[in-house]
XYZ file of C-alpha atoms in Angstrom:
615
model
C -3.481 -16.588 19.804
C -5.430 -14.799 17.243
C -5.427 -10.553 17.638
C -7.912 -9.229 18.087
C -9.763 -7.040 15.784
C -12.098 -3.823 15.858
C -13.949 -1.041 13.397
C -10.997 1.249 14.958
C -7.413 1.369 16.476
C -8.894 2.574 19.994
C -11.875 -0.495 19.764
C -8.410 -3.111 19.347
C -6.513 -1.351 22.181
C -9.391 -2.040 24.314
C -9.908 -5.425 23.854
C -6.478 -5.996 24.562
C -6.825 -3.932 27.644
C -9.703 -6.134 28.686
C -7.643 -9.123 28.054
C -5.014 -8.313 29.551
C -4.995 -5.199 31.688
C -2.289 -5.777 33.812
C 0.137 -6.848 31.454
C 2.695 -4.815 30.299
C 1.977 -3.009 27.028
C 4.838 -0.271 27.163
C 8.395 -0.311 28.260
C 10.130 2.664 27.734
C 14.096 3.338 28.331
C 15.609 6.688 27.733
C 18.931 6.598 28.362
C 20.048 3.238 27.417
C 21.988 2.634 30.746
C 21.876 -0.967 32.497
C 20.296 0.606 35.665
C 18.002 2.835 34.431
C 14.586 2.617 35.524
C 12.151 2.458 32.712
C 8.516 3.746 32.325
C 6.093 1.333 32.053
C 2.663 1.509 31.220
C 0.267 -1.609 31.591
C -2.520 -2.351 28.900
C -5.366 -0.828 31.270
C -3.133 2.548 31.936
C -2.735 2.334 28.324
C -6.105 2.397 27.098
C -6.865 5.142 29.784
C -4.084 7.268 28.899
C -5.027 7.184 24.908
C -8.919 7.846 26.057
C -7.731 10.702 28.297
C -5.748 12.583 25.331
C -8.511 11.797 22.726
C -10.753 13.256 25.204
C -8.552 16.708 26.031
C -7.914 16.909 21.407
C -11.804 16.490 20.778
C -12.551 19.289 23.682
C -9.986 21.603 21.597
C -11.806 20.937 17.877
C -10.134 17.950 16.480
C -12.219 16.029 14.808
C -12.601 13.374 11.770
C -12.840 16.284 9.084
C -9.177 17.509 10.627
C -5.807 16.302 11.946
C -3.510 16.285 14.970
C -0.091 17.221 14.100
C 2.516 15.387 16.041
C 6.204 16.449 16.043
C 7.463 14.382 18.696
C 10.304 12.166 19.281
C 9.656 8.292 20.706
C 8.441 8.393 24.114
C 5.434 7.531 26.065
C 3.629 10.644 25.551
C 3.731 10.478 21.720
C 2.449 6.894 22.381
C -0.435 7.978 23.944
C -0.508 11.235 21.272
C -0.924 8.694 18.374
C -3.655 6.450 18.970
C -5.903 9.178 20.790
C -5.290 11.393 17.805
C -6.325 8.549 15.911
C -9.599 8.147 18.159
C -10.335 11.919 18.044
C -9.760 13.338 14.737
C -6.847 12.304 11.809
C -3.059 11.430 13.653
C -0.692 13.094 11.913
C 3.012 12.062 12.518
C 5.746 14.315 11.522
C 9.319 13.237 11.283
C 10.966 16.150 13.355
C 14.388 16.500 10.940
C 11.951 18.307 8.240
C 12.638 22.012 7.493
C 9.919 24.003 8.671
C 9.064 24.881 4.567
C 7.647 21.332 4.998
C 6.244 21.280 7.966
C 4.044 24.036 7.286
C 3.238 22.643 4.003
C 2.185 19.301 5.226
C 0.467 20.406 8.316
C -1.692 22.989 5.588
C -2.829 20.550 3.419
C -3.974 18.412 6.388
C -6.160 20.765 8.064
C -4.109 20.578 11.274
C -5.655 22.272 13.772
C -3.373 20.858 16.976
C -0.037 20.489 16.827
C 1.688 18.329 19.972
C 5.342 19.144 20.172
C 8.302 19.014 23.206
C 8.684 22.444 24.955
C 11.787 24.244 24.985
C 14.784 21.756 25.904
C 18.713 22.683 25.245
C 19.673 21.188 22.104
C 16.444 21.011 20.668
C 14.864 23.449 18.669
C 11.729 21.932 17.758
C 9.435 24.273 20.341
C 10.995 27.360 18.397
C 9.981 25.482 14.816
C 5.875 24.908 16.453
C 6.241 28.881 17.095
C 7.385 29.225 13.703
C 4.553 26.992 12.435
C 1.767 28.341 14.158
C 2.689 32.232 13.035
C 2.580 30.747 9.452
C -0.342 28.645 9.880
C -3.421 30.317 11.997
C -5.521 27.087 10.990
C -3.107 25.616 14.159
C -5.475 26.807 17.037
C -3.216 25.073 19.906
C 0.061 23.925 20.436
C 0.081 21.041 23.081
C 3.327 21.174 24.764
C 4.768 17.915 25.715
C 7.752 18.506 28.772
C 10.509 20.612 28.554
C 10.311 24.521 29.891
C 6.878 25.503 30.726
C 5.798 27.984 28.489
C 2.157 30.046 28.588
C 0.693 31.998 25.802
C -2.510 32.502 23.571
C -3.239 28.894 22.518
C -0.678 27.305 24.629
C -1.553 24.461 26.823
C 0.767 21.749 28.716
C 0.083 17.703 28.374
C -0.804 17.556 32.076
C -3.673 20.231 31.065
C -4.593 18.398 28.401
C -5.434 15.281 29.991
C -5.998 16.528 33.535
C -9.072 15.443 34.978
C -10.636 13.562 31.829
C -12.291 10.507 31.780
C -10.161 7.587 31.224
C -12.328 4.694 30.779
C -14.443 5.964 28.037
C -14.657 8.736 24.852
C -17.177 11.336 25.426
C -17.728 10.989 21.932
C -19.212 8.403 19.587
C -16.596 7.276 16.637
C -17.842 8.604 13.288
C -17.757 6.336 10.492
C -16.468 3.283 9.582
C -13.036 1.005 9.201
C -13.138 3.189 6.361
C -12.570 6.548 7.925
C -8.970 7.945 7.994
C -7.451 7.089 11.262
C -3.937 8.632 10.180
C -1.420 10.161 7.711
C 1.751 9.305 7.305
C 4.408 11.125 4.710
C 6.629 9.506 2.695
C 10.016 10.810 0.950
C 10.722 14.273 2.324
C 14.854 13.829 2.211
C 14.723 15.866 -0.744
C 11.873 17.631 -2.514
C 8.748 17.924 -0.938
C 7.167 14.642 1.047
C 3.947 12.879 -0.228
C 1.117 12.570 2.214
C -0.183 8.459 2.814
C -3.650 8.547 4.022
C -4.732 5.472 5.878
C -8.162 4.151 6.681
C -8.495 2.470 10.560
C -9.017 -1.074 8.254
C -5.955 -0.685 6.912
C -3.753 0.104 10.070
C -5.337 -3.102 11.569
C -5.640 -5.366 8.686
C -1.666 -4.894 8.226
C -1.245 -4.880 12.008
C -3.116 -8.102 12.486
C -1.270 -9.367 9.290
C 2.182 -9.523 10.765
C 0.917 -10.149 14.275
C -0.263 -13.491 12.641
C 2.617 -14.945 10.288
C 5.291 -13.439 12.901
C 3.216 -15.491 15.533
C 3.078 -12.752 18.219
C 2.195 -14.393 21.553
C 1.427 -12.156 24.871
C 4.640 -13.438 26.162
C 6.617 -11.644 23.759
C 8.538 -8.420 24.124
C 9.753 -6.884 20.918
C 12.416 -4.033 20.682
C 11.563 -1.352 18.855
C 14.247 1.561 17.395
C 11.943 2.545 14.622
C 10.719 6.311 15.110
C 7.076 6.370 15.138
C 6.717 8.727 12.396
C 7.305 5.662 10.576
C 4.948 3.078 9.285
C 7.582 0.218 10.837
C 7.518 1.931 14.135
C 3.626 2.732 14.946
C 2.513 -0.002 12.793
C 4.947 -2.999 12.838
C 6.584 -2.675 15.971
C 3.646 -0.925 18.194
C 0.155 -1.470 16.778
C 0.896 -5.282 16.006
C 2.201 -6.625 19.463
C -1.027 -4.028 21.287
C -3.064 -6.209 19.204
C -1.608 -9.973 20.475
C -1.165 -8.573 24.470
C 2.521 -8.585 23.481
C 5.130 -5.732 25.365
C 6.739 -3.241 23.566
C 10.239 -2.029 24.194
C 10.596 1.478 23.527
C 14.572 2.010 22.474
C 14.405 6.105 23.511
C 14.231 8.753 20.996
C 16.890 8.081 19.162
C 16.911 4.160 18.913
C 19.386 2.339 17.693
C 21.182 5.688 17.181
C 21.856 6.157 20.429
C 25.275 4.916 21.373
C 24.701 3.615 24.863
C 21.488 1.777 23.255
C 23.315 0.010 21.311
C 26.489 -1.041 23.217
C 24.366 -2.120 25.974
C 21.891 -3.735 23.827
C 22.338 -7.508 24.136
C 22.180 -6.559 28.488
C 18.800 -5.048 27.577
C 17.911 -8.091 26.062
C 18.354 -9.929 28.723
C 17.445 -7.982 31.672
C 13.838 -7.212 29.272
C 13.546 -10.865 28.195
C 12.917 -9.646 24.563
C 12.026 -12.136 22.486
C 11.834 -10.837 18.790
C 14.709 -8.426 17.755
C 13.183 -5.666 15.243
C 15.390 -3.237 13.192
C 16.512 -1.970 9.659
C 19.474 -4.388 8.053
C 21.899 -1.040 9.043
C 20.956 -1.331 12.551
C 20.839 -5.238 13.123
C 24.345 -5.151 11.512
C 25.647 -2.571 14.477
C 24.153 -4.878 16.600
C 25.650 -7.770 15.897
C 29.376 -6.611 16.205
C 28.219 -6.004 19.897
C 30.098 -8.559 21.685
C 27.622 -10.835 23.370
C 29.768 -11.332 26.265
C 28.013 -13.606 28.831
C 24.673 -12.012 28.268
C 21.553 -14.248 28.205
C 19.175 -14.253 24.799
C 17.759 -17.686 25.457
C 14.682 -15.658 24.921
C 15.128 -14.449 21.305
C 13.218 -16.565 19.232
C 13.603 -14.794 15.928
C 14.664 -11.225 14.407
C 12.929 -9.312 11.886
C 13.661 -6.727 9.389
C 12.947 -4.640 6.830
C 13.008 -1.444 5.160
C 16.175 -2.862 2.546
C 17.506 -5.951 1.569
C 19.484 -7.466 3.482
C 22.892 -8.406 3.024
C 23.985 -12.144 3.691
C 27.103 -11.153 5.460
C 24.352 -8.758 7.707
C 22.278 -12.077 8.322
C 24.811 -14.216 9.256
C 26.303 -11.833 11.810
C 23.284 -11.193 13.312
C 22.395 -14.976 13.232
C 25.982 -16.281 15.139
C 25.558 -13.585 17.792
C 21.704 -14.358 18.517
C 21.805 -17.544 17.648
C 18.006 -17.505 16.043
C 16.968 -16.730 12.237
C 16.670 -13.176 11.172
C 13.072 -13.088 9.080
C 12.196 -10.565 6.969
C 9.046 -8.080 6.455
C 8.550 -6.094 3.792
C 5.548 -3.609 3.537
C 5.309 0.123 2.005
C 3.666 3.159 3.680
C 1.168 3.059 0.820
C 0.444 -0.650 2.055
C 0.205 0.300 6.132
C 3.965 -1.116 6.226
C 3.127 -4.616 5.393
C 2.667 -6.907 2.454
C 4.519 -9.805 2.626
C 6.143 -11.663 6.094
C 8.172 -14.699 6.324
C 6.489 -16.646 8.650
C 7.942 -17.166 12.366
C 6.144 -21.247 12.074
C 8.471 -22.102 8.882
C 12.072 -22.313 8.096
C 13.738 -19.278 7.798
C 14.692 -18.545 3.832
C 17.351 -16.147 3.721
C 16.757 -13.329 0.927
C 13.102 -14.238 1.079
C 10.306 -11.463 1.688
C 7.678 -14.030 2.588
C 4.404 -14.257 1.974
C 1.731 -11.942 2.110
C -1.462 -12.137 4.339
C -4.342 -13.914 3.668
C -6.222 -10.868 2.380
C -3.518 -9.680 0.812
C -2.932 -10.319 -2.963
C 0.351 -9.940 -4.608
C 1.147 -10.010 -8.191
C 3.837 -9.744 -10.500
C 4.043 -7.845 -13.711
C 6.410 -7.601 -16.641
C 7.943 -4.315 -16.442
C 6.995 -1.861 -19.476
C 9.452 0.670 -21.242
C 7.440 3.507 -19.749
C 8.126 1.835 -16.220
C 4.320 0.674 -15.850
C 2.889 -3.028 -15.455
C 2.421 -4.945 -18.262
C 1.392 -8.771 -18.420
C 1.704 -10.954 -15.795
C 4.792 -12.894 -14.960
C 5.413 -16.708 -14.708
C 6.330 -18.422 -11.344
C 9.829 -17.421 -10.744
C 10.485 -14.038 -13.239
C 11.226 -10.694 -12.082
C 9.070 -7.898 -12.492
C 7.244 -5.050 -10.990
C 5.117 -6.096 -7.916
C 1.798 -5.335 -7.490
C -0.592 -5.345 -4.566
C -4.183 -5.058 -3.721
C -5.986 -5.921 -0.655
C -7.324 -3.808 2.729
C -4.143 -2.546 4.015
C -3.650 -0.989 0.754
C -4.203 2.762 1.029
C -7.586 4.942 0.002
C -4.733 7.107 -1.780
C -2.164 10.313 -1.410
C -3.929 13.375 0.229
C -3.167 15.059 -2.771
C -4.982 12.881 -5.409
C -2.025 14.300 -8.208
C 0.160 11.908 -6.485
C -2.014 9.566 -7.406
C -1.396 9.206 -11.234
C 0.886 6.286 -11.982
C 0.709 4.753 -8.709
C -2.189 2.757 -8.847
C -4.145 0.079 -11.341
C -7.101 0.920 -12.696
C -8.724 -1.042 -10.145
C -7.058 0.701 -7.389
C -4.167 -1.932 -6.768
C -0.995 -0.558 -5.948
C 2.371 0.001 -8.219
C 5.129 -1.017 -5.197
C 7.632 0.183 -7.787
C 9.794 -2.913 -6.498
C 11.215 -5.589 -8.546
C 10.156 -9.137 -7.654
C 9.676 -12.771 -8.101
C 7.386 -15.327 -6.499
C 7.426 -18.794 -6.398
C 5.087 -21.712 -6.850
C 4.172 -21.547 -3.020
C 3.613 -17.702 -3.457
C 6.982 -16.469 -1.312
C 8.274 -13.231 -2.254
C 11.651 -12.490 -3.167
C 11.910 -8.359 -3.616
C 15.540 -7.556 -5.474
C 15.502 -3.643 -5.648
C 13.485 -0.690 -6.853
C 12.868 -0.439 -9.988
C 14.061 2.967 -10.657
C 17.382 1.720 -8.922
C 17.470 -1.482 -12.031
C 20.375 -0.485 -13.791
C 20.198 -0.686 -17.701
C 23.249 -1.232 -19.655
C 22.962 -1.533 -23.533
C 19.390 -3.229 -22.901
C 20.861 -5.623 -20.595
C 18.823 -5.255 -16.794
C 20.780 -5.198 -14.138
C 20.080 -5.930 -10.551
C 22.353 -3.759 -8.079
C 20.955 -6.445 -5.305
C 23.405 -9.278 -7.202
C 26.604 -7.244 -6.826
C 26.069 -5.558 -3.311
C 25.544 -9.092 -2.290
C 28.896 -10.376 -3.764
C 30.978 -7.369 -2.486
C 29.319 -7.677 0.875
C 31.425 -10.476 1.304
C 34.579 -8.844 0.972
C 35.897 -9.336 4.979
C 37.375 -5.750 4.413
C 33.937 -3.675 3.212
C 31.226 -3.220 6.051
C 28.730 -1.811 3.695
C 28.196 -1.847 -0.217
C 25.769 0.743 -2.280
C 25.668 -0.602 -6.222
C 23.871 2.703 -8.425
C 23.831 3.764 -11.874
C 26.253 5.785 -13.508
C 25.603 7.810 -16.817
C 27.602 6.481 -19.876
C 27.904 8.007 -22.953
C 27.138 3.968 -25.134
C 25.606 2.274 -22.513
C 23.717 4.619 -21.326
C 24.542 3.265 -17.399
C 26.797 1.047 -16.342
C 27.078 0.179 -12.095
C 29.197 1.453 -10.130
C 29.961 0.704 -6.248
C 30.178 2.341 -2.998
C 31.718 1.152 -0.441
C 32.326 1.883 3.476
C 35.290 -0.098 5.463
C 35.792 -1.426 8.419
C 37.622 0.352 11.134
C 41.270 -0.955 10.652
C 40.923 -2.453 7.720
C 42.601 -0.613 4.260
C 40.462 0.257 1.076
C 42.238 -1.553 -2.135
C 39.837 -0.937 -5.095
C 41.680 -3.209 -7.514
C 41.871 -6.464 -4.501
C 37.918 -5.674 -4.352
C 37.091 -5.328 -7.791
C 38.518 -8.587 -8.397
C 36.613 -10.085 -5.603
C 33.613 -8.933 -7.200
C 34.415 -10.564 -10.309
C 34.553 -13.991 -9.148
C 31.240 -13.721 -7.829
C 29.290 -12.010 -10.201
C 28.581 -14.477 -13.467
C 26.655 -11.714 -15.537
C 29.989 -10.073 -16.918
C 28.197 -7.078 -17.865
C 27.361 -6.673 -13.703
C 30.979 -6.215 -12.740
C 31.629 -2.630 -11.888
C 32.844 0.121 -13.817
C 34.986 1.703 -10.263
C 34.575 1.172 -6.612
C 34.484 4.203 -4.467
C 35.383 4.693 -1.087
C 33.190 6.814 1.340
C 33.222 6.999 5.029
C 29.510 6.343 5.384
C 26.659 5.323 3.646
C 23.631 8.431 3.016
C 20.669 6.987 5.342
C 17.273 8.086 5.779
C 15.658 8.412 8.868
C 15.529 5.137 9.735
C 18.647 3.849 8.584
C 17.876 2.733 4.975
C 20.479 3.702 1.948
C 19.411 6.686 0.597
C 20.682 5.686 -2.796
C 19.678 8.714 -4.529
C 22.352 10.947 -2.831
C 24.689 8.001 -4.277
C 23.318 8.055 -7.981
C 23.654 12.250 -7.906
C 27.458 12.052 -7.013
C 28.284 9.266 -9.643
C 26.901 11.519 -11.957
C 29.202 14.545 -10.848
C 32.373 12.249 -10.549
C 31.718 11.593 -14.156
C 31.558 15.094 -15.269
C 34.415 15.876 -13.765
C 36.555 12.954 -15.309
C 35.367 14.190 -18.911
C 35.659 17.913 -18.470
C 39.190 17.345 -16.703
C 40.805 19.430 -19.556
C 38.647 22.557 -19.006
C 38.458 25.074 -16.469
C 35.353 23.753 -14.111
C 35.217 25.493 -10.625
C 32.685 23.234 -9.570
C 29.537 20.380 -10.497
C 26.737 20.280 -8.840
C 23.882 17.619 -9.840
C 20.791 19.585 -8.999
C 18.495 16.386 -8.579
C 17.639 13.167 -10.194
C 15.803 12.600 -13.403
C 16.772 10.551 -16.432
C 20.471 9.281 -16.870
C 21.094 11.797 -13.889
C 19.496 14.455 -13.166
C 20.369 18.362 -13.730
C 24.154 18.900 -13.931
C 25.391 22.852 -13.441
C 28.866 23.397 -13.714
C 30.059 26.694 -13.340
C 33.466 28.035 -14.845
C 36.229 29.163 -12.861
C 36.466 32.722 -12.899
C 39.891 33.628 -14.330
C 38.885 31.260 -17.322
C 40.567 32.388 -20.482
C 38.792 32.338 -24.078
C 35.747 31.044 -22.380
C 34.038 31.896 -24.903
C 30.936 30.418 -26.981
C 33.150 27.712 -28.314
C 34.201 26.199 -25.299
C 30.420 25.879 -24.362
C 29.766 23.854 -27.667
C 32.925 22.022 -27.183
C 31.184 21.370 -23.362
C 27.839 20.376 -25.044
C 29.735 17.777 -27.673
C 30.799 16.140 -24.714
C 27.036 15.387 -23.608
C 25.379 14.868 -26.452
C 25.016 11.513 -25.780
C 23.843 11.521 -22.511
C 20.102 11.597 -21.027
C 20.529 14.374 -18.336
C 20.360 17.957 -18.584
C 23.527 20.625 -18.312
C 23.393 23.937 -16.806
C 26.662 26.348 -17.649
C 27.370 29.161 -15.467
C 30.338 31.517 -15.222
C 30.782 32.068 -11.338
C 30.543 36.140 -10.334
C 33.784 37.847 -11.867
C 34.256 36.151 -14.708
C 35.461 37.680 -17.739
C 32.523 39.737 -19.338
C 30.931 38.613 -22.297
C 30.662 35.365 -20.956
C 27.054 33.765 -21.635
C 25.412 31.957 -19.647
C 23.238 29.742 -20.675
C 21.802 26.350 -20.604
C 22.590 23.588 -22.414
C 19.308 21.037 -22.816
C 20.071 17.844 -23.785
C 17.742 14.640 -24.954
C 15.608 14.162 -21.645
């Protein structure tokens, strides 16, 4: 079946409604428990629920020249919160784990004037961050207050009060503009330093939504699990928007997704007793699922898996693969791109490794990569270089049209920043970023080629390959590495396993290092900068082992490795001006920047200063 299309998000999710109005659209589960009784919402209550809250947002001001803040976790309410935000003014989803510095930064520079958040619940303190918000930012004229203690106050008002009463088969307003007009933002970053704010059009939520509804051949039998918050472009676009637009069923993994524990053990129960029939998740998440034992559960109906977000390990695919028993696909999409750009089609055979291939409306192109990291000339069928991507699910640009510069071709195709290939028959292969390409005496190095090898080790259940500064090299990789439970950590037995496997000699790593988790973001994708900042520090502390260092911090990234301040240990001796040169000989050759600090009681006389190196 072809999905169906429309000028905006609400148009699509009445079609569907009209198709199929008594078919489930929404299955929510909470608490992850095999008798729980789930919230379900059919397409027509759907539809009349999202007309009901665009209704009760446009009655308190929001409109298309403002936004709808929403700082909700996954439920039905936030659901309904998104696409009638979208109908009646700008949706604005906020990932909830964001200090309240960027919060009221973000929700500024949108023009929020709502802001829909959970009232007061124990162990949650996002009602006292919206109180926070709204002192900072009088713009915010309401805070909508979805569950939790009732609470009353000047521009205070309850979901129920919201919606109570409302029309729900029609807007009592007319849609302004076109698929053009900004149906959402979205931000992107935000782990450290200050997020960038996505804007996307209506045309390009549904050209990307109709996209992967089409090559991952989304029928309106299908249920597809969803642990994706929907602050993310996989969870509101991929695995929501997508499936409203074939009549498929969503399953709603609670608020915490794949995160929560009794999600997950029970998961392969909840496949069966939901009939789900495509498996959605980050490679971090598929790979907890699969060491689930199966038991006697029934997943006759899986057809196929998909993910995205990071590459994906073999040893993650084949787990996955013997405990389903179908393919895992992948999908591969930016926020900048309305999460999707290139899908491996559910109607071929699965490639392993293999991104797919973009819509028809979408065009992807491959670039030699330039010393000043922008595209150069086209690549041949086959070579790596910087991908490139134009089309309508490509975004208008950033709210803040500084971010801008750099990210887009003159004619308003977008920089993915990825390194890729593509073959005769225009699949996609995407090996890394390339700010994580790691460049040793000239020599390129893909990180994707050794996490691969080490990922086979049986005794390593995840593998992080980053840069570390060197003083000739300039970077040379090294490994991180997380265990499984039981199993012992032998550096030397893995570094040798690594070097059968990896042919470029100048890819084996320099160390492997063992940590008890891999840095995630939000949705469970390596946060390799975290990694790259404490490879620089363990280097500074090998080569300043001789002097008195109390402590190395690496401030943030940047060339070779960011900002480095040590600070000298307080009882230092003859710390003097010498020792700092002696400190700065030691970096001289190195592209980051060093920051020496005597810590308070040190020895007077003792400068500090900072040392700035070739940047």
């Amino acid at each position: 079946m072809k999905p169906n299309a429309g000028i905006f998000t609400f148009d699509a999710l009445r079609i569907s409604a009209e198709a199929h109005p008594g078919r489930a659209a929404l299955i929510h589960v909470e608490s992850g428990e095999l008798d729980e009784v789930p919230r379900i919402l059919s397409y027509a209550q759907l539809l009349g629920g999202v007309a009901r809250v665009a209704n009760g947002l446009r009655r308190l001001g929001a409109s298309h020249t403002n936004c709808v803040g929403l700082l909700l976790p996954n439920s039905v309410e936030h659901h309904l919160a998104l696409w009638g935000a979208q109908a009646a003014s700008i949706a604005f989803p906020l990932n909830p784990l964001l200090q309240s510095v960027n919060l009221v930064e973000l929700l500024r520079a949108a023009n929020a004037v709502v802001l829909m958040v959970p009232g007061s619940t124990p162990g949650c303190d996002l009602w006292e961050k919206a109180l926070q918000i709204q002192a900072a930012l009088p713009s915010i004229r309401w805070l909508v207050r979805v569950g939790g203690v009732e609470a009353t106050g000047p521009g205070v008002l309850g979901f129920e009060q919201l919606i109570s009463g409302l029309p729900d088969d029609a807007l009592e307003f007319t849609c302004e503009g076109a698929k053009e007009r900004i149906a959402a933002y979205f931000h992107t970053g935000g782990t450290t330093g200050a997020p960038r704010v996505v804007q996307h059009t209506h045309g390009n939520e549904l050209s990307a939504a109709a996209g992967f509804a089409t090559l991952a051949a989304l029928e309106p039998g299908d249920v597809l699990s969803n642990g994706f918050p929907l602050f993310h472009v996989a969870g509101s676009i991929v695995c929501t928007l997508a499936p409203y637009l074939a009549g498929a069923s969503v399953l709603n993994l609670s608020a915490a997704g794949y995160r929560n524990p009794r999600m997950l053990a029970n998961y392969w129960r909840m496949v069966e007793r939901y009939r789900v029939s495509i498996v959605g998740g980050v490679p971090t998440a598929l790979g907890a699922i699969a060491a689930v034992p199966v038991g006697d559960a029934d997943l006759s109906s899986i057809r196929t898996g998909y993910t995205g977000g990071a590459l994906v390990p073999r040893s993650v695919a084949a787990a996955f693969e013997s405990a389903s028993g179908k393919p895992l696909r992948e999908v591969y999409g930016m926020t900048e791109a309305a999460g999707v750009i290139s899908v491996d089609p559910a109607q071929h055979m699965r490639t392993l490794g293999c991104a797919g291939k973009p819509p028809d409306s979408t065009r992807c192109e491959v670039r030699m990569l330039l010393a000043d990291g922008q595209p150069g000339a086209p690549c041949a069928a086959g070579e790596t270089g910087v991908l490139v991507v134009s089309g309508p699910t490509v975004t208008p640009g950033y709210l803040d049209p500084a971010h801008n510069r750099g990210a887009f071709m003159a004619d308003g195709a977008l920089i993915t920043g990825d390194l890729a290939r593509i073959n005769d028959a225009g699949y996609i292969t995407i090996t890394g970023r390339s700010k994580d390409l790691i460049i040793r005496s000239g020599h390129n190095i893909d990180p994707a080629m050794i996490e691969e090898a080490l990922a086979a080790h049986p005794a390593i259940a995840a593998v992080a390959v980053v840069a570390q500064p060197d003083r000739y090299a300039g970077e040379m990789p090294v490994a991180y590495v997380v265990v499984h439970k039981g199993a012992s950590f032998d550096a030397d037995a893995m570094m040798a396993f690594a070097r059968e496997r990896v042919t470029e000699r100048p890819a084996w790593p320099r160390s492997i290092f063992q940590i008890a988790a891999m840095p995630l973001t939000p949705v469970g994708k390596v946060f390799k900068p975290v990694l790259r900042r404490d490879a620089t520090k363990r280097l500074v502390w090998d080569m300043l082992a001789d002097f008195p260092i109390a402590s190395v911090e690496v401030l943030d990234e940047g060339p070779g490795g960011g900002q480095v301040r040590i600070a000298l240990m307080a009882t230092t001796a003859g710390a003097d001006e010498s020792m700092l040169v002696a400190i700065q000989d030691r970096f001289e050759c190195f592209l980051f920047e060093v920051a020496i600090c005597p810590l308070p009681g040190a020895e007077p006389g003792l400068p500090a200063r900072q040392l700035k190196l070739r940047v």
